[in-house]
Coordinates of C-alpha atoms in Angstrom, one line a residue:
M1 CA 151.5 38.0 221.4
A2 CA 151.4 38.2 217.7
M3 CA 148.2 37.8 215.8
A4 CA 147.5 37.5 212.1
L5 CA 144.3 39.3 211.1
S6 CA 142.6 39.0 207.9
L7 CA 141.2 42.2 206.2
L8 CA 137.7 41.7 205.2
S9 CA 138.1 44.0 202.3
R10 CA 140.0 46.9 201.0
R11 CA 137.7 49.2 202.8
T12 CA 138.0 47.6 206.2
C13 CA 139.4 49.7 209.0
L14 CA 141.0 47.9 211.9
H15 CA 140.5 49.8 215.1
C16 CA 142.7 48.9 217.9
P17 CA 142.6 51.6 220.7
V18 CA 139.7 51.8 223.1
V19 CA 137.0 50.4 220.9
A20 CA 138.8 47.0 220.1
G21 CA 140.3 46.6 223.6
F22 CA 144.0 46.5 222.2
P23 CA 145.7 49.4 224.2
R24 CA 148.8 49.4 221.9
C25 CA 149.3 47.7 218.6
F26 CA 152.3 47.7 216.2
L27 CA 152.4 46.8 212.6
L28 CA 154.8 44.0 211.9
G29 CA 154.1 43.1 208.2
G30 CA 151.8 41.1 206.2
G31 CA 151.1 40.2 202.6
A32 CA 148.2 41.2 200.4
G33 CA 144.9 40.9 202.4
K34 CA 146.6 40.2 205.7
V35 CA 148.5 42.3 208.4
E36 CA 150.3 41.1 211.4
I37 CA 149.8 43.1 214.6
A38 CA 151.6 42.5 217.8
T39 CA 150.0 43.7 221.0
A40 CA 151.9 45.0 223.9
R41 CA 150.1 42.8 226.3
H42 CA 147.3 40.2 226.1
H43 CA 143.8 41.2 225.8
T44 CA 140.8 38.9 225.2
S45 CA 138.4 41.5 223.5
A46 CA 137.4 40.8 220.1
L47 CA 138.8 43.2 217.5
V48 CA 136.2 45.6 216.2
Q49 CA 136.2 46.1 212.4
C50 CA 134.8 49.3 211.1
R51 CA 133.6 49.5 207.4
S52 CA 134.7 53.1 206.4
P53 CA 135.2 54.3 202.9
F54 CA 139.0 54.1 203.0
P55 CA 140.8 53.6 199.9
W56 CA 144.1 52.3 200.9
K57 CA 144.9 48.6 200.6
H58 CA 145.9 48.3 204.2
H59 CA 144.6 50.5 206.9
W60 CA 146.2 50.0 210.3
V61 CA 146.5 51.7 213.6
W62 CA 149.4 52.5 215.9
N63 CA 148.2 53.8 219.2
S64 CA 151.6 55.1 220.5
F65 CA 151.7 57.4 223.4
S66 CA 154.9 59.3 222.0
H67 CA 154.0 59.9 218.3
Q68 CA 154.2 63.4 216.9
G69 CA 150.8 63.3 215.3
K70 CA 147.4 61.9 216.1
W71 CA 144.9 62.1 213.3
S72 CA 141.3 61.4 213.1
C73 CA 140.4 58.2 211.2
P74 CA 137.7 58.8 208.5
S75 CA 135.3 56.8 210.6
Q76 CA 135.7 59.4 213.5
S77 CA 135.1 56.7 216.1
C78 CA 138.4 57.1 217.9
W79 CA 141.8 59.0 218.1
Q80 CA 144.6 57.2 216.3
M81 CA 147.3 57.5 213.8
C82 CA 146.4 55.8 210.4
A83 CA 148.8 55.0 207.6
A84 CA 149.0 52.9 204.4
V85 CA 151.3 50.1 203.8
G86 CA 152.2 48.1 200.7
G87 CA 153.3 51.2 198.8
T88 CA 149.9 51.9 197.1
K89 CA 149.2 55.4 198.6
Q90 CA 150.6 57.8 201.1
L91 CA 148.5 59.4 203.6
S92 CA 148.6 63.0 203.5
T93 CA 147.0 65.8 205.6
Q94 CA 147.3 68.4 203.1
G95 CA 143.9 69.5 201.5
S96 CA 142.1 66.8 203.3
S97 CA 139.5 66.6 206.1
I98 CA 142.1 64.7 208.4
M99 CA 143.2 67.7 210.6
A100 CA 144.7 68.4 213.9
T101 CA 142.2 69.4 216.7
P102 CA 142.9 72.3 219.1
V103 CA 143.8 71.4 222.6
L104 CA 140.6 72.9 224.1
Q105 CA 138.3 70.8 222.0
H106 CA 139.9 67.5 223.0
S107 CA 140.2 66.3 226.5
Q108 CA 140.6 63.0 228.3
G109 CA 138.5 61.8 231.2
P110 CA 140.6 61.9 234.4
D111 CA 139.5 58.3 235.4
S112 CA 140.7 56.8 232.2
I113 CA 144.5 57.5 232.6
S114 CA 147.2 56.3 234.8
Y115 CA 148.4 58.2 238.1
L116 CA 151.8 57.5 239.5
T117 CA 153.0 57.1 243.0
Q118 CA 156.1 58.8 244.2
A119 CA 158.2 55.6 243.6
Q120 CA 156.7 55.0 240.2
A121 CA 157.4 58.6 239.2
A122 CA 161.1 58.3 240.3
S123 CA 161.5 55.0 238.5
V124 CA 160.0 56.4 235.3
D125 CA 162.5 59.4 235.4
E126 CA 165.5 56.9 236.1
A127 CA 164.4 54.9 233.1
L128 CA 164.1 57.8 230.9
M129 CA 167.5 59.0 231.9
G130 CA 169.0 55.5 231.9
E131 CA 168.1 53.0 229.3
L132 CA 166.2 55.5 227.0
G133 CA 169.3 57.9 226.9
F134 CA 167.5 61.2 227.8
S135 CA 169.5 63.8 229.7
I136 CA 168.1 66.0 232.4
D137 CA 168.4 69.2 230.4
Q138 CA 166.4 67.5 227.6
L139 CA 163.6 66.4 229.9
M140 CA 163.7 69.8 231.5
E141 CA 163.3 71.7 228.2
L142 CA 160.4 69.5 227.1
A143 CA 158.7 69.9 230.5
G144 CA 159.1 73.7 230.5
L145 CA 157.8 73.9 226.9
S146 CA 154.8 71.8 227.9
V147 CA 154.1 74.2 230.8
A148 CA 154.4 77.3 228.8
S149 CA 152.2 75.8 226.0
A150 CA 149.5 74.9 228.6
I151 CA 149.6 78.4 230.0
A152 CA 149.1 79.9 226.5
E153 CA 146.1 77.7 225.9
V154 CA 144.1 79.2 228.9
Y155 CA 145.8 82.5 229.9
G156 CA 146.2 84.5 226.7
V157 CA 149.1 86.9 226.5
Q158 CA 146.9 90.0 226.1
G159 CA 145.2 89.5 229.4
H160 CA 147.9 87.8 231.4
S161 CA 151.2 89.1 230.0
R162 CA 152.7 89.8 233.4
V163 CA 153.9 86.5 234.8
L164 CA 155.8 85.8 238.1
V165 CA 157.6 82.4 238.0
I166 CA 158.6 81.3 241.5
C167 CA 161.3 78.6 241.2
G168 CA 162.7 76.2 243.7
P169 CA 166.2 74.8 243.9
G170 CA 165.5 71.5 242.3
N171 CA 164.3 70.1 238.9
N172 CA 160.9 71.6 239.4
G173 CA 162.4 75.0 239.5
G174 CA 164.4 74.3 236.4
D175 CA 161.1 73.4 234.6
G176 CA 160.0 76.7 235.7
L177 CA 163.0 78.6 234.4
V178 CA 162.6 76.8 231.0
A179 CA 158.9 77.7 231.0
A180 CA 159.7 81.4 231.7
R181 CA 162.1 81.5 228.6
H182 CA 159.4 80.1 226.3
L183 CA 156.7 82.3 227.8
Y184 CA 159.1 85.3 227.0
H185 CA 159.3 84.2 223.3
F186 CA 155.5 83.7 223.2
G187 CA 155.1 87.5 224.2
Y188 CA 154.7 87.4 227.9
K189 CA 156.6 89.5 230.2
P190 CA 157.9 87.0 232.9
C191 CA 159.7 87.9 236.2
I192 CA 161.5 85.3 238.2
C193 CA 161.7 84.7 241.9
Y194 CA 164.6 82.2 242.5
P195 CA 165.6 82.5 246.2
K196 CA 167.8 79.4 246.5
R197 CA 169.9 79.3 243.3
T198 CA 172.1 76.3 242.7
S199 CA 175.6 76.2 241.4
K200 CA 175.0 73.4 239.0
P201 CA 175.9 74.4 235.3
I202 CA 172.5 73.5 233.9
Y203 CA 170.7 76.0 236.2
Q204 CA 173.4 78.6 235.9
G205 CA 173.0 78.3 232.1
L206 CA 169.1 78.8 232.3
V207 CA 169.7 81.8 234.4
T208 CA 172.2 83.3 231.9
Q209 CA 169.7 82.7 229.1
L210 CA 166.9 84.5 230.9
E211 CA 169.2 87.4 232.0
S212 CA 170.3 87.8 228.3
L213 CA 166.6 88.4 227.4
G214 CA 166.4 91.1 230.0
V215 CA 164.1 88.9 232.3
L216 CA 164.0 90.6 235.7
F217 CA 165.0 88.5 238.9
L218 CA 163.4 89.5 242.1
S219 CA 164.1 88.4 245.6
A220 CA 161.1 87.4 247.9
D221 CA 161.4 90.7 249.7
E222 CA 161.1 92.7 246.4
L223 CA 157.7 91.3 245.6
P224 CA 154.7 93.6 246.1
S225 CA 152.4 93.1 249.1
R226 CA 149.4 92.7 246.6
L227 CA 150.9 90.4 243.9
T228 CA 147.9 91.5 241.5
D229 CA 149.3 95.0 241.5
E230 CA 152.3 93.8 239.3
F231 CA 151.4 90.3 238.1
D232 CA 148.4 88.7 236.1
L233 CA 149.5 85.1 236.7
I234 CA 151.9 83.1 239.2
V235 CA 153.6 80.0 238.2
D236 CA 154.4 77.8 241.2
A237 CA 157.5 75.9 240.3
M238 CA 158.9 75.5 243.8
F239 CA 158.7 71.8 244.7
G240 CA 158.3 68.6 242.6
F241 CA 157.2 65.1 243.4
S242 CA 160.4 64.2 245.3
F243 CA 159.6 66.9 247.9
H244 CA 158.4 65.8 251.4
G245 CA 158.1 67.6 254.8
I246 CA 157.4 71.1 255.6
P247 CA 158.7 74.1 253.4
R248 CA 161.4 76.0 254.8
P249 CA 162.0 79.8 254.5
P250 CA 161.6 81.6 252.2
F251 CA 159.4 79.2 250.5
D252 CA 156.9 78.8 253.6
S253 CA 156.1 82.5 253.4
L254 CA 155.9 82.6 249.5
L255 CA 153.5 79.7 249.8
H256 CA 151.4 81.4 252.4
R257 CA 151.1 84.4 250.1
L258 CA 149.5 82.2 247.5
V259 CA 146.9 80.7 249.9
V260 CA 143.3 82.0 249.6
P261 CA 140.9 80.9 252.5
L262 CA 137.7 79.1 251.4
G263 CA 135.0 81.5 250.5
Q264 CA 137.3 84.5 249.8
N265 CA 137.9 86.2 246.4
P266 CA 141.6 85.8 245.3
K267 CA 141.5 89.1 243.5
E268 CA 140.4 90.9 246.8
L269 CA 143.4 89.4 248.5
G270 CA 145.8 90.4 245.7
V271 CA 146.4 86.9 244.5
P272 CA 146.4 86.4 240.7
A273 CA 145.7 83.0 239.2
V274 CA 148.1 80.3 240.1
V275 CA 149.6 77.5 237.8
S276 CA 151.4 74.8 239.6
V277 CA 154.0 72.7 237.7
D278 CA 153.5 68.9 238.2
I279 CA 152.3 69.1 241.7
P280 CA 151.1 72.0 243.8
S281 CA 154.1 73.0 246.0
G282 CA 153.7 71.7 249.6
W283 CA 151.5 68.8 248.6
H284 CA 152.5 65.1 249.2
V285 CA 153.0 63.5 245.8
E286 CA 150.3 60.8 246.7
D287 CA 148.1 62.2 249.4
G288 CA 147.8 65.9 248.5
D289 CA 147.7 68.8 251.0
T290 CA 148.5 66.7 254.0
E291 CA 150.4 69.6 255.7
C292 CA 147.4 71.9 255.2
T293 CA 149.2 74.5 253.3
G294 CA 146.0 75.4 251.7
L295 CA 147.4 76.1 248.3
R296 CA 144.7 75.5 245.7
P297 CA 146.0 76.4 242.2
D298 CA 143.8 77.4 239.4
M299 CA 145.8 75.3 236.8
L300 CA 147.9 72.1 237.2
V301 CA 150.2 71.0 234.6
S302 CA 151.2 67.3 235.3
L303 CA 154.4 66.1 233.6
T304 CA 155.1 62.7 232.1
A305 CA 152.1 61.3 233.8
P306 CA 149.7 62.7 236.4
K307 CA 150.8 62.0 240.1
L308 CA 148.3 60.5 242.5
C309 CA 147.7 63.7 244.2
A310 CA 146.4 65.2 241.1
K311 CA 143.2 63.2 241.7
K312 CA 142.6 65.7 244.7
F313 CA 143.0 68.7 242.4
E314 CA 139.8 70.7 242.2
G315 CA 140.8 73.6 240.0
P316 CA 139.2 74.4 236.7
H317 CA 142.2 73.5 234.4
H318 CA 144.3 70.3 234.5
F319 CA 146.8 69.5 231.7
L320 CA 149.3 66.9 231.0
G321 CA 152.6 67.8 229.3
G322 CA 154.5 64.5 228.4
R323 CA 154.8 64.1 224.7
F324 CA 158.3 62.7 225.1
V325 CA 157.2 59.5 226.7
P326 CA 158.4 56.7 224.4
P327 CA 156.4 53.5 223.9
A328 CA 158.9 51.5 225.7
I329 CA 158.3 53.4 228.9
A330 CA 154.4 53.3 228.4
N331 CA 154.6 49.6 227.8
K332 CA 156.9 49.0 230.7
Y333 CA 154.6 50.7 233.2
L334 CA 151.3 50.0 231.5
L335 CA 150.7 53.8 231.2
Q336 CA 147.3 54.8 229.9
L337 CA 148.1 58.2 228.7
P338 CA 145.7 60.5 226.5
P339 CA 146.6 61.2 222.9
Y340 CA 148.0 64.6 222.1
P341 CA 146.1 66.6 219.5
G342 CA 147.7 67.9 216.5
T343 CA 151.2 69.2 217.2
S344 CA 150.4 70.4 220.7
M345 CA 152.8 69.7 223.7
C346 CA 150.0 69.5 226.2
V347 CA 146.5 67.9 226.4
R348 CA 143.6 68.8 228.7
I349 CA 142.6 66.2 231.3
G350 CA 138.8 66.3 231.9
K351 CA 136.7 69.5 231.1
P352 CA 137.0 72.9 232.5
N353 CA 135.4 73.3 235.9
Q354 CA 132.0 75.1 235.2
R355 CA 131.7 76.6 238.6
V356 CA 133.0 80.0 237.6
D357 CA 132.7 83.2 239.6
V358 CA 131.6 85.5 236.9
G359 CA 132.0 88.6 239.1
A360 CA 135.8 87.7 239.3
L361 CA 136.3 87.4 235.5
R362 CA 138.3 90.4 234.4
V363 CA 141.0 91.5 232.0
N364 CA 143.7 94.1 232.7
Y365 CA 144.0 96.1 229.4
V366 CA 147.6 96.9 228.8
G367 CA 149.7 97.7 225.8
F368 CA 147.7 100.3 223.8
E369 CA 146.6 104.0 224.2
L370 CA 144.4 106.5 222.5
L371 CA 145.5 110.0 222.9
E372 CA 144.4 113.2 221.2
E373 CA 147.7 114.0 219.6
Q374 CA 147.6 110.4 218.1
A375 CA 144.0 110.4 216.9
H376 CA 143.0 111.5 213.4
G377 CA 140.8 114.7 213.2
D378 CA 138.5 112.7 210.8
P379 CA 136.6 109.8 212.6
I380 CA 136.3 108.0 209.2
Q381 CA 140.1 108.1 208.7
Q382 CA 140.5 107.0 212.4
F383 CA 138.1 104.1 211.8
R384 CA 140.0 103.1 208.8
E385 CA 143.3 103.0 210.7
W386 CA 141.8 100.8 213.4
F387 CA 140.0 98.6 210.9
D388 CA 143.2 98.1 208.9
E389 CA 145.0 97.2 212.1
A390 CA 142.4 94.7 212.9
V391 CA 142.7 93.1 209.5
R392 CA 146.6 93.1 209.7
Q393 CA 146.3 91.3 213.2
D394 CA 144.4 88.5 211.5
L395 CA 141.5 88.8 213.8
P396 CA 138.5 86.6 213.0
E397 CA 136.0 88.6 210.9
P398 CA 137.1 92.1 211.8
N399 CA 134.1 93.4 209.9
A400 CA 131.6 91.7 212.3
M401 CA 129.4 94.2 214.0
T402 CA 126.5 94.4 216.3
L403 CA 123.6 96.2 214.7
A404 CA 121.1 97.5 217.4
T405 CA 117.6 98.7 216.2
A406 CA 114.2 99.6 218.0
N407 CA 110.8 99.1 216.7
Q408 CA 108.1 101.9 216.8
D409 CA 107.3 101.0 220.3
G410 CA 110.8 101.4 221.4
R411 CA 111.5 97.7 221.9
P412 CA 115.1 97.2 221.3
S413 CA 116.9 94.3 219.5
A414 CA 120.5 93.6 218.5
R415 CA 122.2 91.0 216.1
M416 CA 125.6 90.5 214.5
V417 CA 125.9 91.5 210.9
L418 CA 128.9 92.0 208.7
L419 CA 130.2 95.4 207.4
K420 CA 130.3 95.4 203.7
G421 CA 131.6 98.9 202.8
F422 CA 132.3 102.3 204.5
D423 CA 133.4 105.7 203.3
E424 CA 132.5 109.4 204.2
R425 CA 128.8 108.8 203.6
G426 CA 128.7 105.9 206.2
F427 CA 128.7 102.2 207.0
V428 CA 126.9 99.6 204.7
W429 CA 125.5 96.1 205.4
Y430 CA 123.1 93.9 203.4
T431 CA 120.1 92.0 204.4
N432 CA 116.6 90.8 203.6
Y433 CA 114.1 93.8 203.5
D434 CA 111.4 91.7 205.1
S435 CA 113.6 90.7 208.2
E436 CA 112.9 92.0 211.6
K437 CA 115.6 94.5 211.5
A438 CA 114.5 95.9 208.2
S439 CA 111.0 96.2 209.8
D440 CA 112.5 98.0 212.8
L441 CA 114.2 100.4 210.5
R442 CA 111.3 101.1 208.4
S443 CA 109.2 102.3 211.4
N444 CA 112.4 103.7 213.3
P445 CA 115.1 104.5 210.8
K446 CA 117.9 105.0 213.4
A447 CA 120.5 102.5 214.5
S448 CA 123.7 101.9 216.4
L449 CA 126.6 99.8 215.4
V450 CA 129.3 98.4 217.7
F451 CA 132.7 96.9 216.5
F452 CA 134.7 95.1 219.1
W453 CA 138.3 93.8 218.4
E454 CA 139.1 91.9 221.6
R455 CA 142.8 91.3 221.0
L456 CA 143.5 94.9 220.5
H457 CA 141.2 95.8 223.4
R458 CA 139.2 98.3 221.1
Q459 CA 135.6 99.1 220.4
V460 CA 133.9 101.5 218.2
R461 CA 130.4 102.7 218.5
V462 CA 128.5 104.5 215.7
E463 CA 125.1 106.1 215.9
G464 CA 122.9 107.6 213.1
P465 CA 120.0 107.6 210.7
V466 CA 119.7 104.6 208.4
E467 CA 118.5 104.6 204.7
K468 CA 118.5 101.8 201.9
V469 CA 121.4 102.1 199.4
A470 CA 120.7 102.6 195.8
P471 CA 119.3 99.5 193.8
Q472 CA 122.3 99.5 191.5
E473 CA 124.6 99.5 194.6
S474 CA 122.8 96.5 195.9
D475 CA 123.0 94.9 192.4
E476 CA 126.7 95.2 192.2
Y477 CA 127.4 93.8 195.6
F478 CA 124.8 90.9 195.1
H479 CA 126.6 89.7 192.0
S480 CA 130.0 89.9 193.6
R481 CA 128.8 87.2 196.0
P482 CA 129.4 83.4 195.5
R483 CA 126.4 81.8 193.6
G484 CA 125.5 79.8 196.5
S485 CA 125.1 82.8 198.7
Q486 CA 123.0 84.5 195.8
I487 CA 120.7 81.4 195.8
G488 CA 120.6 81.4 199.6
A489 CA 119.3 85.0 199.5
M490 CA 116.5 84.0 197.2
V491 CA 115.6 81.0 199.3
S492 CA 115.5 82.6 202.7
M493 CA 112.4 84.4 203.9
Q494 CA 114.4 85.9 206.8
S495 CA 112.9 86.0 210.3
S496 CA 109.7 84.0 209.2
V497 CA 108.7 80.8 210.8
I498 CA 109.1 77.7 208.7
P499 CA 108.2 73.9 209.5
G500 CA 111.8 72.7 209.2
R501 CA 115.2 72.9 207.4
S502 CA 114.1 70.4 204.7
V503 CA 112.0 73.3 203.4
L504 CA 115.2 75.5 202.8
E505 CA 117.2 72.7 201.3
K506 CA 114.4 71.5 199.0
N507 CA 113.9 75.2 197.7
Y508 CA 117.7 75.6 197.4
E509 CA 118.2 72.5 195.4
G510 CA 115.4 73.6 193.0
L511 CA 117.1 76.9 192.4
V512 CA 120.5 75.3 192.0
A513 CA 119.1 73.2 189.2
K514 CA 117.3 76.0 187.6
Y515 CA 120.5 78.1 187.4
A516 CA 122.9 75.2 186.7
D517 CA 123.5 76.5 183.1
G518 CA 125.4 79.5 184.7
S519 CA 122.9 82.1 183.8
P520 CA 122.9 85.3 185.9
I521 CA 120.9 85.1 189.1
P522 CA 118.6 88.1 189.5
R523 CA 118.8 90.0 192.9
P524 CA 115.6 89.5 194.9
T525 CA 113.6 92.8 195.1
N526 CA 113.4 92.2 198.9
W527 CA 117.2 92.0 199.4
G528 CA 119.6 94.8 199.5
G529 CA 121.8 97.1 201.5
F530 CA 121.3 99.8 204.2
R531 CA 123.6 102.7 204.9
L532 CA 124.0 104.3 208.5
Y533 CA 125.0 107.9 208.2
P534 CA 127.0 108.6 211.2
K535 CA 126.3 111.4 213.5
V536 CA 128.3 110.2 216.5
I537 CA 131.4 107.9 216.4
E538 CA 133.1 106.9 219.7
F539 CA 136.5 105.1 219.8
W540 CA 137.2 103.1 223.0
Q541 CA 140.7 101.9 224.0
G542 CA 141.1 99.6 227.0
R543 CA 143.5 100.8 229.4
E544 CA 145.0 99.6 232.9
S545 CA 142.9 99.9 236.1
R546 CA 139.7 100.5 234.1
L547 CA 141.0 104.1 233.1
H548 CA 140.1 103.6 229.5
D549 CA 140.4 106.1 226.7
R550 CA 137.2 107.3 225.1
L551 CA 137.2 109.7 222.3
R552 CA 133.8 110.8 220.9
Y553 CA 133.4 112.6 217.6
R554 CA 130.1 114.5 217.0
L555 CA 128.9 115.9 213.7
V556 CA 127.9 119.5 214.0
E557 CA 128.0 120.7 210.5
E558 CA 127.4 118.6 207.4
G559 CA 127.3 119.2 203.8
T560 CA 128.2 117.5 200.5
S561 CA 131.8 118.9 200.6
N562 CA 132.4 120.0 204.1
Q563 CA 131.7 118.0 207.3
T564 CA 132.7 119.4 210.7
W565 CA 133.4 117.0 213.5
V566 CA 134.0 117.9 217.3
R567 CA 136.2 115.6 219.3
E568 CA 135.6 115.2 223.0
R569 CA 137.2 113.1 225.7
L570 CA 134.8 111.1 227.8
S571 CA 135.4 109.8 231.3
P572 CA 135.7 106.0 231.3

């Protein structure tokens, strides 16, 4: 039906997704002060009007399932795409607060979306490849990219680079082949087990593409007895929603190798994390594990829309990849699908399972090494090389470090601070001289620093005595800070108990007004820098099988012009 709606004002926002009860709305037209909206199906709920400060003449919502962008409306009440009509202003995401949200920060409740039967799933595919004009290779490409994107969201390349993709003879196997190609370009090292190849050109082309990238194809007999010895992740792309019956060789034995009995640790059995494509192989598309295969994947990536068996999935990670579903299909089958955040090809369904075996969490460090012939003889120069690499890798706050101190009674404490300078003399940070850490250093002027650069599998430990930097050095750094940070240093009585945040805000506003004329802000006498003079510096490089590289430098002779460091290798 079509409905004419009068806008209450130029600042009225018409919300039509969940809040208003209109599942899908389409702008048809309308003159000044009016807009016509056609709903895909009748709904009797009243339209909710939200008065948000929105400057466009007409603010309308299209809750399409296939749009390439879902943006947060200024009212923040729901996910939707907003645009202006009438030619007055064009919605822009540049330089505004309307931004895409990362996949892991946006999930859809599993009970609020549609689940398909086997017949419905087949009918949707037929419609996509019939009246909608999609080809099988297009859908396979989109599905495979969705799978690879979901994997990258949870299993980072640094800790899960070695991926085994087990492909069946049908479309599900084709999705796996495409996913393997994308994973390769994402930086992973995929291998393929493809026991029953087909002669169809589309599959032969995918094999050719992977072989041209140097991707290794393995037979089932060539797989190691303990899969964790050579692989960090398994992609189960053996059977899709059209499969029924009992898996035949060699897939029966391959499935059996991925089964972990209840109560047992997968790592102890040599089984890496398993990602199933669309449905776990061997499961009935509607009833789940009716054949008692026992396959319980860690991640399920549903495609187009979740199948009924996905309701029985109990793993920690369930994603949907189907950003290619056109509105015509969603309307025809009354599909309730979650919006996709930003430009992502996948969206999480539900929240990560919180029942985590902490003892089973581990990363296999590969890709880097620290050998004596590669390391610099001067630890400060070695630190500079590693620090510069962390900056080049665009790691978040590479100068963040743990500062560990102890008071006069030996009670330890640690906190994160930011490195603000280093040279042959030592490592410098700034703080309030009345803080707890400063009190520790007055009574026990020794400390330890730890830098950790996770993506590089590196950490650096530094130990030594600590002294205050010269007042002029503190002055120089203080006046290099933003004026807001300078005022913040004056306001904060660090580590002291205060009645509420309002105290800080009131004092801050008073000082902002006081220095509104741009006059210099004096450095508080109780604020300044500390320098740790290193006596011991250890460089730690993560390696495979926990055989890490550890090189320790000890200062054995010091002077103004000559420092002698002894370098030693420590057992991991």
